[in-house]
Amino acid sequence: MPTKKKPALFDLNVEKILDHWGVPEAIREVIANALDEQALSGTAEPRIVKRRDGWHVTDFGRGLHYQHLTQNENPEKRRKSELVVGKFGVGLKDALATFYRRGIEVKIRTPQADITLQRAAKSNFADVKTLHAAISAPSEPKRQGTDFILRALPDADMTAARDYFLR
């Protein structure tokens, strides 16, 4: 039986977390990213559904890459700003940090990787712990788009997040 490879840890460089952000603001960022991907890639409308394993925010675009966790804003979004809604000025890694701080378990499935969150020591600094994205081989390499699974998410927080959008 093959052994499961240990996930690669990608430092999100988040030590201080946005205290004023609640879970609805973090979900807003995920939804905005899904809507932006739909607009930029011309794919189907994202789905937001509750399943046994949690709330799913799913888009059908190109799929999140771990490199997207490094930038505050995608250059493609800046070039095509008339198409996108993600203009809240805060990035995905801030949303991930908010979920972690508020006890919402996150799993991201893309064709490129599965991503979860964990605190770990910074490279070469064992006494400084920061939030990392744990990057594993994709469980669904043939999937299209990105599926954010949010466990332990109260329905009221999803409702509040949806209220940010006028669709």
JSON list of C-alpha atoms in Angstrom, two decimals:
[
{"chain": "A", "resi": 1, "resn": "MET", "atom": "CA", "xyz": [0.00, 0.00, 0.00]},
{"chain": "A", "resi": 2, "resn": "PRO", "atom": "CA", "xyz": [1.50, 3.39, -0.96]},
{"chain": "A", "resi": 3, "resn": "THR", "atom": "CA", "xyz": [2.23, 5.77, 1.88]},
{"chain": "A", "resi": 4, "resn": "LYS", "atom": "CA", "xyz": [0.47, 9.10, 1.95]},
{"chain": "A", "resi": 5, "resn": "LYS", "atom": "CA", "xyz": [2.89, 11.95, 1.29]},
{"chain": "A", "resi": 6, "resn": "LYS", "atom": "CA", "xyz": [3.15, 14.60, 4.00]},
{"chain": "A", "resi": 7, "resn": "PRO", "atom": "CA", "xyz": [1.61, 17.91, 2.83]},
{"chain": "A", "resi": 8, "resn": "ALA", "atom": "CA", "xyz": [3.90, 20.76, 1.85]},
{"chain": "A", "resi": 9, "resn": "LEU", "atom": "CA", "xyz": [3.50, 23.77, 4.14]},
{"chain": "A", "resi": 10, "resn": "PHE", "atom": "CA", "xyz": [3.08, 27.16, 2.49]},
{"chain": "A", "resi": 11, "resn": "ASP", "atom": "CA", "xyz": [3.53, 30.05, 4.94]},
{"chain": "A", "resi": 12, "resn": "LEU", "atom": "CA", "xyz": [0.67, 32.50, 4.61]},
{"chain": "A", "resi": 13, "resn": "ASN", "atom": "CA", "xyz": [2.71, 35.09, 6.56]},
{"chain": "A", "resi": 14, "resn": "VAL", "atom": "CA", "xyz": [-0.26, 35.84, 8.78]},
{"chain": "A", "resi": 15, "resn": "GLU", "atom": "CA", "xyz": [0.72, 36.39, 12.38]},
{"chain": "A", "resi": 16, "resn": "LYS", "atom": "CA", "xyz": [-1.76, 39.13, 13.24]},
{"chain": "A", "resi": 17, "resn": "ILE", "atom": "CA", "xyz": [-5.30, 38.53, 12.11]},
{"chain": "A", "resi": 18, "resn": "LEU", "atom": "CA", "xyz": [-7.95, 41.07, 11.18]},
{"chain": "A", "resi": 19, "resn": "ASP", "atom": "CA", "xyz": [-9.79, 41.38, 14.49]},
{"chain": "A", "resi": 20, "resn": "HIS", "atom": "CA", "xyz": [-12.62, 43.44, 13.00]},
{"chain": "A", "resi": 21, "resn": "TRP", "atom": "CA", "xyz": [-13.45, 40.75, 10.44]},
{"chain": "A", "resi": 22, "resn": "GLY", "atom": "CA", "xyz": [-16.09, 38.21, 11.26]},
{"chain": "A", "resi": 23, "resn": "VAL", "atom": "CA", "xyz": [-16.93, 34.99, 9.47]},
{"chain": "A", "resi": 24, "resn": "PRO", "atom": "CA", "xyz": [-19.43, 36.66, 7.08]},
{"chain": "A", "resi": 25, "resn": "GLU", "atom": "CA", "xyz": [-16.68, 38.98, 5.80]},
{"chain": "A", "resi": 26, "resn": "ALA", "atom": "CA", "xyz": [-14.39, 36.01, 5.21]},
{"chain": "A", "resi": 27, "resn": "ILE", "atom": "CA", "xyz": [-17.13, 34.14, 3.32]},
{"chain": "A", "resi": 28, "resn": "ARG", "atom": "CA", "xyz": [-17.77, 37.31, 1.31]},
{"chain": "A", "resi": 29, "resn": "GLU", "atom": "CA", "xyz": [-14.17, 37.13, 0.06]},
{"chain": "A", "resi": 30, "resn": "VAL", "atom": "CA", "xyz": [-14.60, 33.48, -1.01]},
{"chain": "A", "resi": 31, "resn": "ILE", "atom": "CA", "xyz": [-17.88, 34.24, -2.80]},
{"chain": "A", "resi": 32, "resn": "ALA", "atom": "CA", "xyz": [-16.39, 37.32, -4.49]},
{"chain": "A", "resi": 33, "resn": "ASN", "atom": "CA", "xyz": [-13.46, 35.24, -5.74]},
{"chain": "A", "resi": 34, "resn": "ALA", "atom": "CA", "xyz": [-15.86, 32.62, -7.14]},
{"chain": "A", "resi": 35, "resn": "LEU", "atom": "CA", "xyz": [-17.94, 35.29, -8.89]},
{"chain": "A", "resi": 36, "resn": "ASP", "atom": "CA", "xyz": [-14.78, 36.91, -10.25]},
{"chain": "A", "resi": 37, "resn": "GLU", "atom": "CA", "xyz": [-13.55, 33.59, -11.62]},
{"chain": "A", "resi": 38, "resn": "GLN", "atom": "CA", "xyz": [-16.90, 33.07, -13.34]},
{"chain": "A", "resi": 39, "resn": "ALA", "atom": "CA", "xyz": [-16.69, 36.52, -14.94]},
{"chain": "A", "resi": 40, "resn": "LEU", "atom": "CA", "xyz": [-13.06, 36.17, -16.00]},
{"chain": "A", "resi": 41, "resn": "SER", "atom": "CA", "xyz": [-13.27, 32.61, -17.32]},
{"chain": "A", "resi": 42, "resn": "GLY", "atom": "CA", "xyz": [-16.80, 32.67, -18.77]},
{"chain": "A", "resi": 43, "resn": "THR", "atom": "CA", "xyz": [-17.83, 29.57, -16.83]},
{"chain": "A", "resi": 44, "resn": "ALA", "atom": "CA", "xyz": [-21.06, 28.59, -15.08]},
{"chain": "A", "resi": 45, "resn": "GLU", "atom": "CA", "xyz": [-22.36, 30.53, -12.10]},
{"chain": "A", "resi": 46, "resn": "PRO", "atom": "CA", "xyz": [-20.83, 29.45, -8.77]},
{"chain": "A", "resi": 47, "resn": "ARG", "atom": "CA", "xyz": [-22.90, 27.27, -6.47]},
{"chain": "A", "resi": 48, "resn": "ILE", "atom": "CA", "xyz": [-23.36, 27.74, -2.76]},
{"chain": "A", "resi": 49, "resn": "VAL", "atom": "CA", "xyz": [-24.88, 24.67, -1.13]},
{"chain": "A", "resi": 50, "resn": "LYS", "atom": "CA", "xyz": [-24.99, 23.05, 2.27]},
{"chain": "A", "resi": 51, "resn": "ARG", "atom": "CA", "xyz": [-24.08, 19.36, 2.38]},
{"chain": "A", "resi": 52, "resn": "ARG", "atom": "CA", "xyz": [-23.43, 16.86, 5.16]},
{"chain": "A", "resi": 53, "resn": "ASP", "atom": "CA", "xyz": [-19.75, 17.82, 5.28]},
{"chain": "A", "resi": 54, "resn": "GLY", "atom": "CA", "xyz": [-20.37, 21.58, 5.44]},
{"chain": "A", "resi": 55, "resn": "TRP", "atom": "CA", "xyz": [-21.09, 24.57, 3.26]},
{"chain": "A", "resi": 56, "resn": "HIS", "atom": "CA", "xyz": [-19.61, 24.44, -0.26]},
{"chain": "A", "resi": 57, "resn": "VAL", "atom": "CA", "xyz": [-18.75, 27.51, -2.34]},
{"chain": "A", "resi": 58, "resn": "THR", "atom": "CA", "xyz": [-17.90, 26.03, -5.74]},
{"chain": "A", "resi": 59, "resn": "ASP", "atom": "CA", "xyz": [-16.82, 27.71, -8.96]},
{"chain": "A", "resi": 60, "resn": "PHE", "atom": "CA", "xyz": [-16.19, 26.07, -12.31]},
{"chain": "A", "resi": 61, "resn": "GLY", "atom": "CA", "xyz": [-13.21, 28.09, -13.46]},
{"chain": "A", "resi": 62, "resn": "ARG", "atom": "CA", "xyz": [-9.51, 27.37, -13.74]},
{"chain": "A", "resi": 63, "resn": "GLY", "atom": "CA", "xyz": [-8.90, 26.31, -10.16]},
{"chain": "A", "resi": 64, "resn": "LEU", "atom": "CA", "xyz": [-7.04, 28.01, -7.33]},
{"chain": "A", "resi": 65, "resn": "HIS", "atom": "CA", "xyz": [-3.27, 27.54, -7.27]},
{"chain": "A", "resi": 66, "resn": "TYR", "atom": "CA", "xyz": [-1.28, 27.87, -4.05]},
{"chain": "A", "resi": 67, "resn": "GLN", "atom": "CA", "xyz": [0.55, 30.81, -5.66]},
{"chain": "A", "resi": 68, "resn": "HIS", "atom": "CA", "xyz": [-2.71, 32.77, -5.51]},
{"chain": "A", "resi": 69, "resn": "LEU", "atom": "CA", "xyz": [-2.25, 32.87, -1.74]},
{"chain": "A", "resi": 70, "resn": "THR", "atom": "CA", "xyz": [0.73, 35.25, -2.07]},
{"chain": "A", "resi": 71, "resn": "GLN", "atom": "CA", "xyz": [-0.85, 38.18, -3.84]},
{"chain": "A", "resi": 72, "resn": "ASN", "atom": "CA", "xyz": [-3.21, 40.80, -2.51]},
{"chain": "A", "resi": 73, "resn": "GLU", "atom": "CA", "xyz": [-4.88, 41.21, -5.88]},
{"chain": "A", "resi": 74, "resn": "ASN", "atom": "CA", "xyz": [-4.69, 39.32, -9.12]},
{"chain": "A", "resi": 75, "resn": "PRO", "atom": "CA", "xyz": [-3.26, 41.42, -12.00]},
{"chain": "A", "resi": 76, "resn": "GLU", "atom": "CA", "xyz": [-5.93, 39.96, -14.31]},
{"chain": "A", "resi": 77, "resn": "LYS", "atom": "CA", "xyz": [-8.62, 41.38, -12.00]},
{"chain": "A", "resi": 78, "resn": "ARG", "atom": "CA", "xyz": [-7.01, 44.83, -12.18]},
{"chain": "A", "resi": 79, "resn": "ARG", "atom": "CA", "xyz": [-6.91, 44.73, -16.00]},
{"chain": "A", "resi": 80, "resn": "LYS", "atom": "CA", "xyz": [-10.57, 43.65, -16.20]},
{"chain": "A", "resi": 81, "resn": "SER", "atom": "CA", "xyz": [-11.90, 45.54, -13.19]},
{"chain": "A", "resi": 82, "resn": "GLU", "atom": "CA", "xyz": [-15.24, 46.22, -14.89]},
{"chain": "A", "resi": 83, "resn": "LEU", "atom": "CA", "xyz": [-15.99, 42.46, -14.77]},
{"chain": "A", "resi": 84, "resn": "VAL", "atom": "CA", "xyz": [-15.17, 41.69, -11.15]},
{"chain": "A", "resi": 85, "resn": "VAL", "atom": "CA", "xyz": [-16.80, 42.24, -7.77]},
{"chain": "A", "resi": 86, "resn": "GLY", "atom": "CA", "xyz": [-13.75, 41.41, -5.63]},
{"chain": "A", "resi": 87, "resn": "LYS", "atom": "CA", "xyz": [-12.85, 44.98, -4.74]},
{"chain": "A", "resi": 88, "resn": "PHE", "atom": "CA", "xyz": [-13.08, 44.73, -0.99]},
{"chain": "A", "resi": 89, "resn": "GLY", "atom": "CA", "xyz": [-9.34, 45.35, -0.63]},
{"chain": "A", "resi": 90, "resn": "VAL", "atom": "CA", "xyz": [-8.49, 42.31, 1.44]},
{"chain": "A", "resi": 91, "resn": "GLY", "atom": "CA", "xyz": [-7.20, 39.01, 0.16]},
{"chain": "A", "resi": 92, "resn": "LEU", "atom": "CA", "xyz": [-7.99, 35.36, 0.39]},
{"chain": "A", "resi": 93, "resn": "LYS", "atom": "CA", "xyz": [-5.28, 34.65, 2.94]},
{"chain": "A", "resi": 94, "resn": "ASP", "atom": "CA", "xyz": [-6.94, 37.12, 5.32]},
{"chain": "A", "resi": 95, "resn": "ALA", "atom": "CA", "xyz": [-10.20, 35.24, 4.89]},
{"chain": "A", "resi": 96, "resn": "LEU", "atom": "CA", "xyz": [-8.44, 31.95, 5.61]},
{"chain": "A", "resi": 97, "resn": "ALA", "atom": "CA", "xyz": [-6.89, 33.42, 8.75]},
{"chain": "A", "resi": 98, "resn": "THR", "atom": "CA", "xyz": [-10.30, 34.62, 9.89]},
{"chain": "A", "resi": 99, "resn": "PHE", "atom": "CA", "xyz": [-11.82, 31.17, 9.38]},
{"chain": "A", "resi": 100, "resn": "TYR", "atom": "CA", "xyz": [-8.98, 29.61, 11.36]},
{"chain": "A", "resi": 101, "resn": "ARG", "atom": "CA", "xyz": [-9.29, 32.09, 14.22]},
{"chain": "A", "resi": 102, "resn": "ARG", "atom": "CA", "xyz": [-13.07, 31.63, 14.38]},
{"chain": "A", "resi": 103, "resn": "GLY", "atom": "CA", "xyz": [-12.93, 27.82, 14.40]},
{"chain": "A", "resi": 104, "resn": "ILE", "atom": "CA", "xyz": [-14.25, 27.21, 10.88]},
{"chain": "A", "resi": 105, "resn": "GLU", "atom": "CA", "xyz": [-12.51, 24.22, 9.30]},
{"chain": "A", "resi": 106, "resn": "VAL", "atom": "CA", "xyz": [-11.52, 24.85, 5.69]},
{"chain": "A", "resi": 107, "resn": "LYS", "atom": "CA", "xyz": [-10.77, 22.39, 2.90]},
{"chain": "A", "resi": 108, "resn": "ILE", "atom": "CA", "xyz": [-10.12, 23.65, -0.61]},
{"chain": "A", "resi": 109, "resn": "ARG", "atom": "CA", "xyz": [-10.24, 21.19, -3.51]},
{"chain": "A", "resi": 110, "resn": "THR", "atom": "CA", "xyz": [-8.83, 22.16, -6.89]},
{"chain": "A", "resi": 111, "resn": "PRO", "atom": "CA", "xyz": [-7.46, 20.22, -9.86]},
{"chain": "A", "resi": 112, "resn": "GLN", "atom": "CA", "xyz": [-3.99, 21.24, -8.70]},
{"chain": "A", "resi": 113, "resn": "ALA", "atom": "CA", "xyz": [-4.15, 20.45, -4.96]},
{"chain": "A", "resi": 114, "resn": "ASP", "atom": "CA", "xyz": [-6.14, 19.96, -1.80]},
{"chain": "A", "resi": 115, "resn": "ILE", "atom": "CA", "xyz": [-5.48, 22.72, 0.73]},
{"chain": "A", "resi": 116, "resn": "THR", "atom": "CA", "xyz": [-6.17, 22.81, 4.46]},
{"chain": "A", "resi": 117, "resn": "LEU", "atom": "CA", "xyz": [-4.88, 25.09, 7.23]},
{"chain": "A", "resi": 118, "resn": "GLN", "atom": "CA", "xyz": [-2.50, 24.55, 10.11]},
{"chain": "A", "resi": 119, "resn": "ARG", "atom": "CA", "xyz": [-0.29, 26.58, 12.41]},
{"chain": "A", "resi": 120, "resn": "ALA", "atom": "CA", "xyz": [3.40, 25.77, 12.14]},
{"chain": "A", "resi": 121, "resn": "ALA", "atom": "CA", "xyz": [6.75, 27.32, 12.93]},
{"chain": "A", "resi": 122, "resn": "LYS", "atom": "CA", "xyz": [8.20, 29.73, 10.40]},
{"chain": "A", "resi": 123, "resn": "SER", "atom": "CA", "xyz": [11.15, 28.32, 8.51]},
{"chain": "A", "resi": 124, "resn": "ASN", "atom": "CA", "xyz": [14.31, 28.76, 10.64]},
{"chain": "A", "resi": 125, "resn": "PHE", "atom": "CA", "xyz": [12.31, 30.36, 13.50]},
{"chain": "A", "resi": 126, "resn": "ALA", "atom": "CA", "xyz": [10.83, 27.61, 15.65]},
{"chain": "A", "resi": 127, "resn": "ASP", "atom": "CA", "xyz": [9.49, 30.08, 18.23]},
{"chain": "A", "resi": 128, "resn": "VAL", "atom": "CA", "xyz": [7.34, 31.98, 15.70]},
{"chain": "A", "resi": 129, "resn": "LYS", "atom": "CA", "xyz": [4.18, 30.13, 14.71]},
{"chain": "A", "resi": 130, "resn": "THR", "atom": "CA", "xyz": [2.12, 31.35, 11.77]},
{"chain": "A", "resi": 131, "resn": "LEU", "atom": "CA", "xyz": [-0.74, 30.05, 9.71]},
{"chain": "A", "resi": 132, "resn": "HIS", "atom": "CA", "xyz": [0.23, 27.79, 6.82]},
{"chain": "A", "resi": 133, "resn": "ALA", "atom": "CA", "xyz": [-1.66, 26.29, 3.92]},
{"chain": "A", "resi": 134, "resn": "ALA", "atom": "CA", "xyz": [-1.05, 22.53, 3.93]},
{"chain": "A", "resi": 135, "resn": "ILE", "atom": "CA", "xyz": [-0.81, 21.59, 0.24]},
{"chain": "A", "resi": 136, "resn": "SER", "atom": "CA", "xyz": [-1.53, 17.96, -0.69]},
{"chain": "A", "resi": 137, "resn": "ALA", "atom": "CA", "xyz": [-1.98, 16.11, -3.96]},
{"chain": "A", "resi": 138, "resn": "PRO", "atom": "CA", "xyz": [-5.45, 16.73, -5.42]},
{"chain": "A", "resi": 139, "resn": "SER", "atom": "CA", "xyz": [-8.14, 14.26, -4.38]},
{"chain": "A", "resi": 140, "resn": "GLU", "atom": "CA", "xyz": [-10.02, 15.15, -7.59]},
{"chain": "A", "resi": 141, "resn": "PRO", "atom": "CA", "xyz": [-7.44, 16.03, -10.27]},
{"chain": "A", "resi": 142, "resn": "LYS", "atom": "CA", "xyz": [-10.09, 15.96, -13.01]},
{"chain": "A", "resi": 143, "resn": "ARG", "atom": "CA", "xyz": [-12.44, 18.39, -11.27]},
{"chain": "A", "resi": 144, "resn": "GLN", "atom": "CA", "xyz": [-13.11, 21.77, -12.83]},
{"chain": "A", "resi": 145, "resn": "GLY", "atom": "CA", "xyz": [-12.79, 24.85, -10.65]},
{"chain": "A", "resi": 146, "resn": "THR", "atom": "CA", "xyz": [-12.42, 25.30, -6.93]},
{"chain": "A", "resi": 147, "resn": "ASP", "atom": "CA", "xyz": [-14.55, 23.87, -4.13]},
{"chain": "A", "resi": 148, "resn": "PHE", "atom": "CA", "xyz": [-14.30, 25.61, -0.74]},
{"chain": "A", "resi": 149, "resn": "ILE", "atom": "CA", "xyz": [-15.71, 23.41, 2.00]},
{"chain": "A", "resi": 150, "resn": "LEU", "atom": "CA", "xyz": [-16.45, 25.25, 5.25]},
{"chain": "A", "resi": 151, "resn": "ARG", "atom": "CA", "xyz": [-17.22, 23.00, 8.23]},
{"chain": "A", "resi": 152, "resn": "ALA", "atom": "CA", "xyz": [-18.76, 24.19, 11.50]},
{"chain": "A", "resi": 153, "resn": "LEU", "atom": "CA", "xyz": [-20.11, 27.24, 9.69]},
{"chain": "A", "resi": 154, "resn": "PRO", "atom": "CA", "xyz": [-23.36, 28.57, 11.16]},
{"chain": "A", "resi": 155, "resn": "ASP", "atom": "CA", "xyz": [-26.15, 29.05, 8.62]},
{"chain": "A", "resi": 156, "resn": "ALA", "atom": "CA", "xyz": [-26.61, 32.63, 9.87]},
{"chain": "A", "resi": 157, "resn": "ASP", "atom": "CA", "xyz": [-23.04, 33.49, 8.84]},
{"chain": "A", "resi": 158, "resn": "MET", "atom": "CA", "xyz": [-23.65, 32.21, 5.30]},
{"chain": "A", "resi": 159, "resn": "THR", "atom": "CA", "xyz": [-26.88, 34.19, 5.12]},
{"chain": "A", "resi": 160, "resn": "ALA", "atom": "CA", "xyz": [-25.08, 37.34, 6.27]},
{"chain": "A", "resi": 161, "resn": "ALA", "atom": "CA", "xyz": [-22.33, 36.79, 3.69]},
{"chain": "A", "resi": 162, "resn": "ARG", "atom": "CA", "xyz": [-24.84, 36.33, 0.88]},
{"chain": "A", "resi": 163, "resn": "ASP", "atom": "CA", "xyz": [-26.50, 39.60, 1.92]},
{"chain": "A", "resi": 164, "resn": "TYR", "atom": "CA", "xyz": [-23.37, 41.48, 0.75]},
{"chain": "A", "resi": 165, "resn": "PHE", "atom": "CA", "xyz": [-24.36, 40.65, -2.82]},
{"chain": "A", "resi": 166, "resn": "LEU", "atom": "CA", "xyz": [-27.42, 41.94, -4.63]},
{"chain": "A", "resi": 167, "resn": "ARG", "atom": "CA", "xyz": [-27.97, 38.95, -6.92]}
]
